[in-house]
PDB file of C-alpha atoms in Angstrom:
ATOM      1  CA  ASP M   1     102.325 122.048  85.015  1.00  0.00           C
ATOM      2  CA  THR M   2      99.061 123.656  87.077  1.00  0.00           C
ATOM      3  CA  GLY M   3      98.465 119.978  88.684  1.00  0.00           C
ATOM      4  CA  VAL M   4      95.475 118.193  89.656  1.00  0.00           C
ATOM      5  CA  SER M   5      92.439 120.332  90.342  1.00  0.00           C
ATOM      6  CA  GLN M   6      89.220 119.585  92.515  1.00  0.00           C
ATOM      7  CA  ASP M   7      86.176 121.582  92.912  1.00  0.00           C
ATOM      8  CA  PRO M   8      84.957 122.005  95.622  1.00  0.00           C
ATOM      9  CA  ARG M   9      87.426 121.592  98.482  1.00  0.00           C
ATOM     10  CA  HIS M  10      84.571 120.891 101.246  1.00  0.00           C
ATOM     11  CA  LYS M  11      80.884 120.049 100.958  1.00  0.00           C
ATOM     12  CA  ILE M  12      78.436 119.438 103.547  1.00  0.00           C
ATOM     13  CA  THR M  13      75.253 118.149 102.478  1.00  0.00           C
ATOM     14  CA  LYS M  14      72.181 116.496 104.349  1.00  0.00           C
ATOM     15  CA  ARG M  15      71.246 113.081 103.432  1.00  0.00           C
ATOM     16  CA  GLY M  16      69.076 112.326 100.746  1.00  0.00           C
ATOM     17  CA  GLN M  17      70.695 114.944  98.716  1.00  0.00           C
ATOM     18  CA  ASN M  18      72.659 114.600  95.681  1.00  0.00           C
ATOM     19  CA  VAL M  19      76.008 116.005  95.145  1.00  0.00           C
ATOM     20  CA  THR M  20      78.470 116.751  92.252  1.00  0.00           C
ATOM     21  CA  PHE M  21      82.420 116.738  92.321  1.00  0.00           C
ATOM     22  CA  ARG M  22      84.395 117.974  89.718  1.00  0.00           C
ATOM     23  CA  CYS M  23      88.243 116.728  88.651  1.00  0.00           C
ATOM     24  CA  ASP M  24      90.356 118.629  86.138  1.00  0.00           C
ATOM     25  CA  PRO M  25      93.178 116.527  85.175  1.00  0.00           C
ATOM     26  CA  ILE M  26      96.799 117.787  84.120  1.00  0.00           C
ATOM     27  CA  SER M  27      96.064 118.582  80.576  1.00  0.00           C
ATOM     28  CA  GLU M  28      98.250 115.929  78.865  1.00  0.00           C
ATOM     29  CA  HIS M  29      97.152 112.959  80.926  1.00  0.00           C
ATOM     30  CA  ASN M  30      94.676 110.366  79.254  1.00  0.00           C
ATOM     31  CA  ARG M  31      93.664 108.573  82.350  1.00  0.00           C
ATOM     32  CA  LEU M  32      91.837 109.978  85.179  1.00  0.00           C
ATOM     33  CA  TYR M  33      91.128 108.014  88.673  1.00  0.00           C
ATOM     34  CA  TRP M  34      88.377 108.493  91.490  1.00  0.00           C
ATOM     35  CA  TYR M  35      89.407 107.267  94.951  1.00  0.00           C
ATOM     36  CA  ARG M  36      87.522 107.530  98.407  1.00  0.00           C
ATOM     37  CA  GLN M  37      89.274 107.583 101.649  1.00  0.00           C
ATOM     38  CA  THR M  38      88.149 107.726 105.483  1.00  0.00           C
ATOM     39  CA  LEU M  39      89.824 108.461 108.398  1.00  0.00           C
ATOM     40  CA  GLY M  40      92.899 106.078 108.987  1.00  0.00           C
ATOM     41  CA  GLN M  41      92.502 104.123 105.758  1.00  0.00           C
ATOM     42  CA  GLY M  42      94.521 104.185 102.438  1.00  0.00           C
ATOM     43  CA  PRO M  43      92.580 105.608  99.264  1.00  0.00           C
ATOM     44  CA  GLU M  44      89.949 102.878  98.192  1.00  0.00           C
ATOM     45  CA  PHE M  45      89.743 102.720  94.226  1.00  0.00           C
ATOM     46  CA  LEU M  46      86.284 103.590  92.739  1.00  0.00           C
ATOM     47  CA  THR M  47      86.620 103.769  89.068  1.00  0.00           C
ATOM     48  CA  TYR M  48      88.950 104.866  86.341  1.00  0.00           C
ATOM     49  CA  PHE M  49      88.925 106.289  82.753  1.00  0.00           C
ATOM     50  CA  GLN M  50      91.126 106.158  79.685  1.00  0.00           C
ATOM     51  CA  ASN M  51      90.282 109.300  77.991  1.00  0.00           C
ATOM     52  CA  GLU M  52      86.564 109.442  77.731  1.00  0.00           C
ATOM     53  CA  ALA M  53      86.262 105.454  78.475  1.00  0.00           C
ATOM     54  CA  GLN M  54      85.247 104.527  81.732  1.00  0.00           C
ATOM     55  CA  LEU M  55      86.956 101.063  81.680  1.00  0.00           C
ATOM     56  CA  GLU M  56      86.834  99.715  85.496  1.00  0.00           C
ATOM     57  CA  LYS M  57      84.196 100.397  88.128  1.00  0.00           C
ATOM     58  CA  SER M  58      84.483  99.026  91.688  1.00  0.00           C
ATOM     59  CA  ARG M  59      82.053  96.477  92.654  1.00  0.00           C
ATOM     60  CA  LEU M  60      82.047  98.185  95.848  1.00  0.00           C
ATOM     61  CA  LEU M  61      80.244 101.287  94.520  1.00  0.00           C
ATOM     62  CA  SER M  62      76.845 101.258  94.700  1.00  0.00           C
ATOM     63  CA  ASP M  63      74.233 102.480  91.614  1.00  0.00           C
ATOM     64  CA  ARG M  64      74.014 105.808  93.568  1.00  0.00           C
ATOM     65  CA  PHE M  65      77.545 106.532  92.168  1.00  0.00           C
ATOM     66  CA  SER M  66      78.220 107.580  88.836  1.00  0.00           C
ATOM     67  CA  ALA M  67      81.362 109.309  86.863  1.00  0.00           C
ATOM     68  CA  GLU M  68      81.393 110.777  83.574  1.00  0.00           C
ATOM     69  CA  ARG M  69      84.459 111.984  81.797  1.00  0.00           C
ATOM     70  CA  PRO M  70      82.966 113.705  78.630  1.00  0.00           C
ATOM     71  CA  LYS M  71      85.410 114.371  75.702  1.00  0.00           C
ATOM     72  CA  GLY M  72      88.005 113.034  77.813  1.00  0.00           C
ATOM     73  CA  SER M  73      88.772 116.048  79.797  1.00  0.00           C
ATOM     74  CA  PHE M  74      87.715 116.908  83.338  1.00  0.00           C
ATOM     75  CA  SER M  75      85.699 114.251  85.006  1.00  0.00           C
ATOM     76  CA  THR M  76      82.247 114.532  87.387  1.00  0.00           C
ATOM     77  CA  LEU M  77      81.629 112.194  90.099  1.00  0.00           C
ATOM     78  CA  GLU M  78      78.004 112.503  91.270  1.00  0.00           C
ATOM     79  CA  ILE M  79      76.348 110.686  94.404  1.00  0.00           C
ATOM     80  CA  GLN M  80      72.772 110.660  94.514  1.00  0.00           C
ATOM     81  CA  ARG M  81      70.770 110.302  97.568  1.00  0.00           C
ATOM     82  CA  THR M  82      73.367 110.686  99.940  1.00  0.00           C
ATOM     83  CA  GLU M  83      74.090 108.876 103.065  1.00  0.00           C
ATOM     84  CA  GLN M  84      75.738 109.205 106.279  1.00  0.00           C
ATOM     85  CA  GLY M  85      78.441 106.522 105.225  1.00  0.00           C
ATOM     86  CA  ASP M  86      79.253 108.409 102.216  1.00  0.00           C
ATOM     87  CA  SER M  87      81.239 110.760 104.526  1.00  0.00           C
ATOM     88  CA  ALA M  88      84.771 110.707 103.328  1.00  0.00           C
ATOM     89  CA  MET M  89      87.327 112.314 101.100  1.00  0.00           C
ATOM     90  CA  TYR M  90      86.944 111.703  97.294  1.00  0.00           C
ATOM     91  CA  LEU M  91      90.646 111.930  95.606  1.00  0.00           C
ATOM     92  CA  CYS M  92      90.980 112.464  91.776  1.00  0.00           C
ATOM     93  CA  ALA M  93      94.287 111.537  90.321  1.00  0.00           C
ATOM     94  CA  SER M  94      95.438 111.623  86.365  1.00  0.00           C
ATOM     95  CA  SER M  95      98.292 110.013  84.856  1.00  0.00           C
ATOM     96  CA  LEU M  96      99.938 109.403  81.060  1.00  0.00           C
ATOM     97  CA  SER M  97      99.735 105.612  80.609  1.00  0.00           C
ATOM     98  CA  GLY M  98     102.515 103.750  79.855  1.00  0.00           C
ATOM     99  CA  THR M  99     105.585 101.843  81.546  1.00  0.00           C
ATOM    100  CA  ASN M 100     106.482 104.788  83.829  1.00  0.00           C
ATOM    101  CA  GLU M 101     102.996 105.680  84.665  1.00  0.00           C
ATOM    102  CA  LYS M 102     102.884 107.924  87.950  1.00  0.00           C
ATOM    103  CA  LEU M 103      99.482 108.912  89.419  1.00  0.00           C
ATOM    104  CA  PHE M 104      99.176 112.837  90.376  1.00  0.00           C
ATOM    105  CA  PHE M 105      96.768 113.457  92.995  1.00  0.00           C
ATOM    106  CA  GLY M 106      94.622 116.561  93.561  1.00  0.00           C
ATOM    107  CA  SER M 107      93.987 117.633  97.211  1.00  0.00           C
ATOM    108  CA  GLY M 108      90.519 115.981  97.254  1.00  0.00           C
ATOM    109  CA  THR M 109      87.207 116.997  98.241  1.00  0.00           C
ATOM    110  CA  GLN M 110      85.813 116.531 102.004  1.00  0.00           C
ATOM    111  CA  LEU M 111      82.376 115.267 101.613  1.00  0.00           C
ATOM    112  CA  SER M 112      80.421 115.656 105.267  1.00  0.00           C
ATOM    113  CA  VAL M 113      76.860 113.971 105.242  1.00  0.00           C
ATOM    114  CA  LEU M 114      74.654 115.095 108.028  1.00  0.00           C
TER     115      LEU M 114
ATOM    116  CA  ASP Z   1      92.757  93.551  98.417  1.00  0.00           C
ATOM    117  CA  ALA Z   2      96.533  94.896  98.518  1.00  0.00           C
ATOM    118  CA  LYS Z   3      99.081  92.744  97.529  1.00  0.00           C
ATOM    119  CA  THR Z   4     101.556  94.252 100.057  1.00  0.00           C
ATOM    120  CA  THR Z   5     102.243  93.833 103.658  1.00  0.00           C
ATOM    121  CA  GLN Z   6     104.021  96.968 105.686  1.00  0.00           C
ATOM    122  CA  PRO Z   7     104.427  98.074 109.300  1.00  0.00           C
ATOM    123  CA  PRO Z   8     101.796 100.319 110.670  1.00  0.00           C
ATOM    124  CA  SER Z   9     104.221 102.355 112.076  1.00  0.00           C
ATOM    125  CA  MET Z  10     107.842 103.507 112.162  1.00  0.00           C
ATOM    126  CA  ASP Z  11     109.918 106.418 114.201  1.00  0.00           C
ATOM    127  CA  CYS Z  12     112.851 108.225 112.451  1.00  0.00           C
ATOM    128  CA  ALA Z  13     115.336 110.490 113.943  1.00  0.00           C
ATOM    129  CA  GLU Z  14     115.722 113.615 111.930  1.00  0.00           C
ATOM    130  CA  GLY Z  15     119.037 113.247 109.432  1.00  0.00           C
ATOM    131  CA  ARG Z  16     119.029 109.879 109.740  1.00  0.00           C
ATOM    132  CA  ALA Z  17     118.167 106.841 107.152  1.00  0.00           C
ATOM    133  CA  ALA Z  18     114.799 106.071 106.974  1.00  0.00           C
ATOM    134  CA  ASN Z  19     114.178 102.696 105.891  1.00  0.00           C
ATOM    135  CA  LEU Z  20     110.654 101.375 105.116  1.00  0.00           C
ATOM    136  CA  PRO Z  21     110.232  97.622 104.181  1.00  0.00           C
ATOM    137  CA  CYS Z  22     107.517  96.076 102.157  1.00  0.00           C
ATOM    138  CA  ASN Z  23     106.557  92.545 101.418  1.00  0.00           C
ATOM    139  CA  HIS Z  24     104.889  91.415  98.302  1.00  0.00           C
ATOM    140  CA  SER Z  25     105.507  87.770  97.891  1.00  0.00           C
ATOM    141  CA  THR Z  26     102.715  87.022  95.417  1.00  0.00           C
ATOM    142  CA  ILE Z  27     104.284  89.442  93.040  1.00  0.00           C
ATOM    143  CA  SER Z  28     104.209  88.451  89.395  1.00  0.00           C
ATOM    144  CA  GLY Z  29     106.967  88.950  86.751  1.00  0.00           C
ATOM    145  CA  ASN Z  30     105.348  92.003  85.359  1.00  0.00           C
ATOM    146  CA  GLU Z  31     104.390  93.751  88.159  1.00  0.00           C
ATOM    147  CA  TYR Z  32     106.153  97.134  89.652  1.00  0.00           C
ATOM    148  CA  VAL Z  33     106.644  97.953  92.592  1.00  0.00           C
ATOM    149  CA  TYR Z  34     105.294 101.848  93.432  1.00  0.00           C
ATOM    150  CA  TRP Z  35     105.882 103.999  96.320  1.00  0.00           C
ATOM    151  CA  TYR Z  36     103.552 106.835  97.299  1.00  0.00           C
ATOM    152  CA  ARG Z  37     103.247 108.883 100.278  1.00  0.00           C
ATOM    153  CA  GLN Z  38     100.564 110.721 102.104  1.00  0.00           C
ATOM    154  CA  ILE Z  39     101.044 114.099 104.439  1.00  0.00           C
ATOM    155  CA  HIS Z  40      98.353 114.847 106.425  1.00  0.00           C
ATOM    156  CA  SER Z  41      95.367 116.485 104.166  1.00  0.00           C
ATOM    157  CA  GLN Z  42      96.844 116.079 101.243  1.00  0.00           C
ATOM    158  CA  GLY Z  43      96.373 113.450  98.320  1.00  0.00           C
ATOM    159  CA  PRO Z  44      99.231 111.103  97.934  1.00  0.00           C
ATOM    160  CA  GLN Z  45     102.327 112.163  96.181  1.00  0.00           C
ATOM    161  CA  TYR Z  46     104.288 109.530  93.717  1.00  0.00           C
ATOM    162  CA  ILE Z  47     108.058 108.755  95.150  1.00  0.00           C
ATOM    163  CA  ILE Z  48     109.420 106.017  93.166  1.00  0.00           C
ATOM    164  CA  HIS Z  49     108.892 102.809  91.175  1.00  0.00           C
ATOM    165  CA  GLY Z  50     110.852  99.878  89.675  1.00  0.00           C
ATOM    166  CA  LEU Z  51     110.475  96.234  88.211  1.00  0.00           C
ATOM    167  CA  LYS Z  52     113.815  94.726  89.302  1.00  0.00           C
ATOM    168  CA  ASN Z  53     116.515  96.935  89.183  1.00  0.00           C
ATOM    169  CA  ASN Z  54     117.325  99.128  92.299  1.00  0.00           C
ATOM    170  CA  GLU Z  55     116.270 102.678  91.541  1.00  0.00           C
ATOM    171  CA  THR Z  56     117.146 106.305  92.717  1.00  0.00           C
ATOM    172  CA  ASN Z  57     115.905 109.399  92.582  1.00  0.00           C
ATOM    173  CA  GLU Z  58     116.160 113.002  94.168  1.00  0.00           C
ATOM    174  CA  MET Z  59     113.420 111.721  96.752  1.00  0.00           C
ATOM    175  CA  ALA Z  60     114.785 108.521  97.544  1.00  0.00           C
ATOM    176  CA  SER Z  61     116.100 105.107  96.735  1.00  0.00           C
ATOM    177  CA  LEU Z  62     114.214 101.760  95.817  1.00  0.00           C
ATOM    178  CA  ILE Z  63     115.877  98.618  96.710  1.00  0.00           C
ATOM    179  CA  ILE Z  64     114.321  95.230  95.562  1.00  0.00           C
ATOM    180  CA  THR Z  65     115.321  91.895  96.686  1.00  0.00           C
ATOM    181  CA  GLU Z  66     116.770  89.359  93.831  1.00  0.00           C
ATOM    182  CA  ASP Z  67     113.601  87.210  94.184  1.00  0.00           C
ATOM    183  CA  ARG Z  68     111.461  90.483  94.048  1.00  0.00           C
ATOM    184  CA  LYS Z  69     109.433  89.459  96.975  1.00  0.00           C
ATOM    185  CA  SER Z  70     110.218  92.492  99.128  1.00  0.00           C
ATOM    186  CA  SER Z  71     111.421  95.906  98.745  1.00  0.00           C
ATOM    187  CA  THR Z  72     112.866  98.878 101.078  1.00  0.00           C
ATOM    188  CA  LEU Z  73     112.047 102.705 100.509  1.00  0.00           C
ATOM    189  CA  ILE Z  74     115.305 104.586 101.706  1.00  0.00           C
ATOM    190  CA  LEU Z  75     114.884 108.247 102.425  1.00  0.00           C
ATOM    191  CA  PRO Z  76     118.452 109.040 102.886  1.00  0.00           C
ATOM    192  CA  HIS Z  77     118.562 112.098 105.457  1.00  0.00           C
ATOM    193  CA  ALA Z  78     115.212 112.239 107.030  1.00  0.00           C
ATOM    194  CA  THR Z  79     113.661 115.526 107.526  1.00  0.00           C
ATOM    195  CA  LEU Z  80     110.435 116.308 109.929  1.00  0.00           C
ATOM    196  CA  ARG Z  81     108.658 117.368 106.511  1.00  0.00           C
ATOM    197  CA  ASP Z  82     108.650 113.430 105.697  1.00  0.00           C
ATOM    198  CA  THR Z  83     106.431 112.840 108.360  1.00  0.00           C
ATOM    199  CA  ALA Z  84     103.852 111.005 106.340  1.00  0.00           C
ATOM    200  CA  VAL Z  85     102.024 107.692 105.652  1.00  0.00           C
ATOM    201  CA  TYR Z  86     103.954 105.861 102.988  1.00  0.00           C
ATOM    202  CA  TYR Z  87     102.320 103.083 100.650  1.00  0.00           C
ATOM    203  CA  CYS Z  88     103.716 100.466  98.981  1.00  0.00           C
ATOM    204  CA  ILE Z  89     101.818  99.418  95.720  1.00  0.00           C
ATOM    205  CA  VAL Z  90     102.161  96.525  93.349  1.00  0.00           C
ATOM    206  CA  ARG Z  91     100.601  97.221  90.126  1.00  0.00           C
ATOM    207  CA  GLY Z  92     100.760  95.590  86.762  1.00  0.00           C
ATOM    208  CA  ALA Z  93      98.132  93.860  84.190  1.00  0.00           C
ATOM    209  CA  THR Z  94      98.301  90.391  85.317  1.00  0.00           C
ATOM    210  CA  SER Z  95      94.933  90.405  86.862  1.00  0.00           C
ATOM    211  CA  GLY Z  96      93.948  92.411  83.977  1.00  0.00           C
ATOM    212  CA  THR Z  97      93.707  95.755  85.564  1.00  0.00           C
ATOM    213  CA  TYR Z  98      95.982  98.658  85.664  1.00  0.00           C
ATOM    214  CA  LYS Z  99      94.554 100.121  89.143  1.00  0.00           C
ATOM    215  CA  TYR Z 100      96.591 101.188  92.043  1.00  0.00           C
ATOM    216  CA  ILE Z 101      95.425  99.251  95.198  1.00  0.00           C
ATOM    217  CA  PHE Z 102      96.734 101.165  98.404  1.00  0.00           C
ATOM    218  CA  GLY Z 103      96.793  99.650 101.613  1.00  0.00           C
ATOM    219  CA  THR Z 104      96.878 101.177 104.878  1.00  0.00           C
ATOM    220  CA  GLY Z 105     100.656 101.940 104.511  1.00  0.00           C
ATOM    221  CA  THR Z 106     103.363 103.015 107.223  1.00  0.00           C
ATOM    222  CA  ARG Z 107     102.910 105.835 109.263  1.00  0.00           C
ATOM    223  CA  LEU Z 108     106.174 107.585 109.371  1.00  0.00           C
ATOM    224  CA  LYS Z 109     107.030 109.692 112.320  1.00  0.00           C
ATOM    225  CA  VAL Z 110     110.445 111.937 112.014  1.00  0.00           C
ATOM    226  CA  LEU Z 111     111.736 112.810 115.586  1.00  0.00           C
ATOM    227  CA  ALA Z 112     113.759 115.983 116.139  1.00  0.00           C
TER     228      ALA Z 112
END
């Protein structure tokens, strides 16, 4: 079990630039979640996939955000035209669906928008 | 919005039991109670979950009241490494979604 891997760990970008983050889930997990976390707050749900299908997307997510999970394996989260308010920790988690579902989180990507 | 209420912070002496309460008065019959914790700079870590029976694993015990409107996470012998933010989450398909909604959690500080 190699765990959930996220890349990069840190990203500094200028306002208006596009950024893309990658998440590699635990290999047999069919669900993948993206969360965003700012200082002092709990993780905020962004979206989740079951296999390659994006089943839910937060209404808080603007159309500058897009996520994909081609072939139901790794996932990417892209933010276009970044704003300073996008600065946060972006967390990915994966799980195996079922009544005993447990989320396994990666260490996150810390985004700083200057 | 999170369906749970937790105290914002608690202290516990090292070696003593830490009892973290959670209120979930609007829980539905098919919703589970989950506990996760987050140590600084890391992603949240699963601790335990339950439906209506008490549960125990190598990390903790979960006590759910008979009416299921509240629960307590018990760390039997807290260590300094248990200092973290603890999140109580209610999750199920009642609202047509399986997403986990985190609140602001309880910041537990274990004191030497």
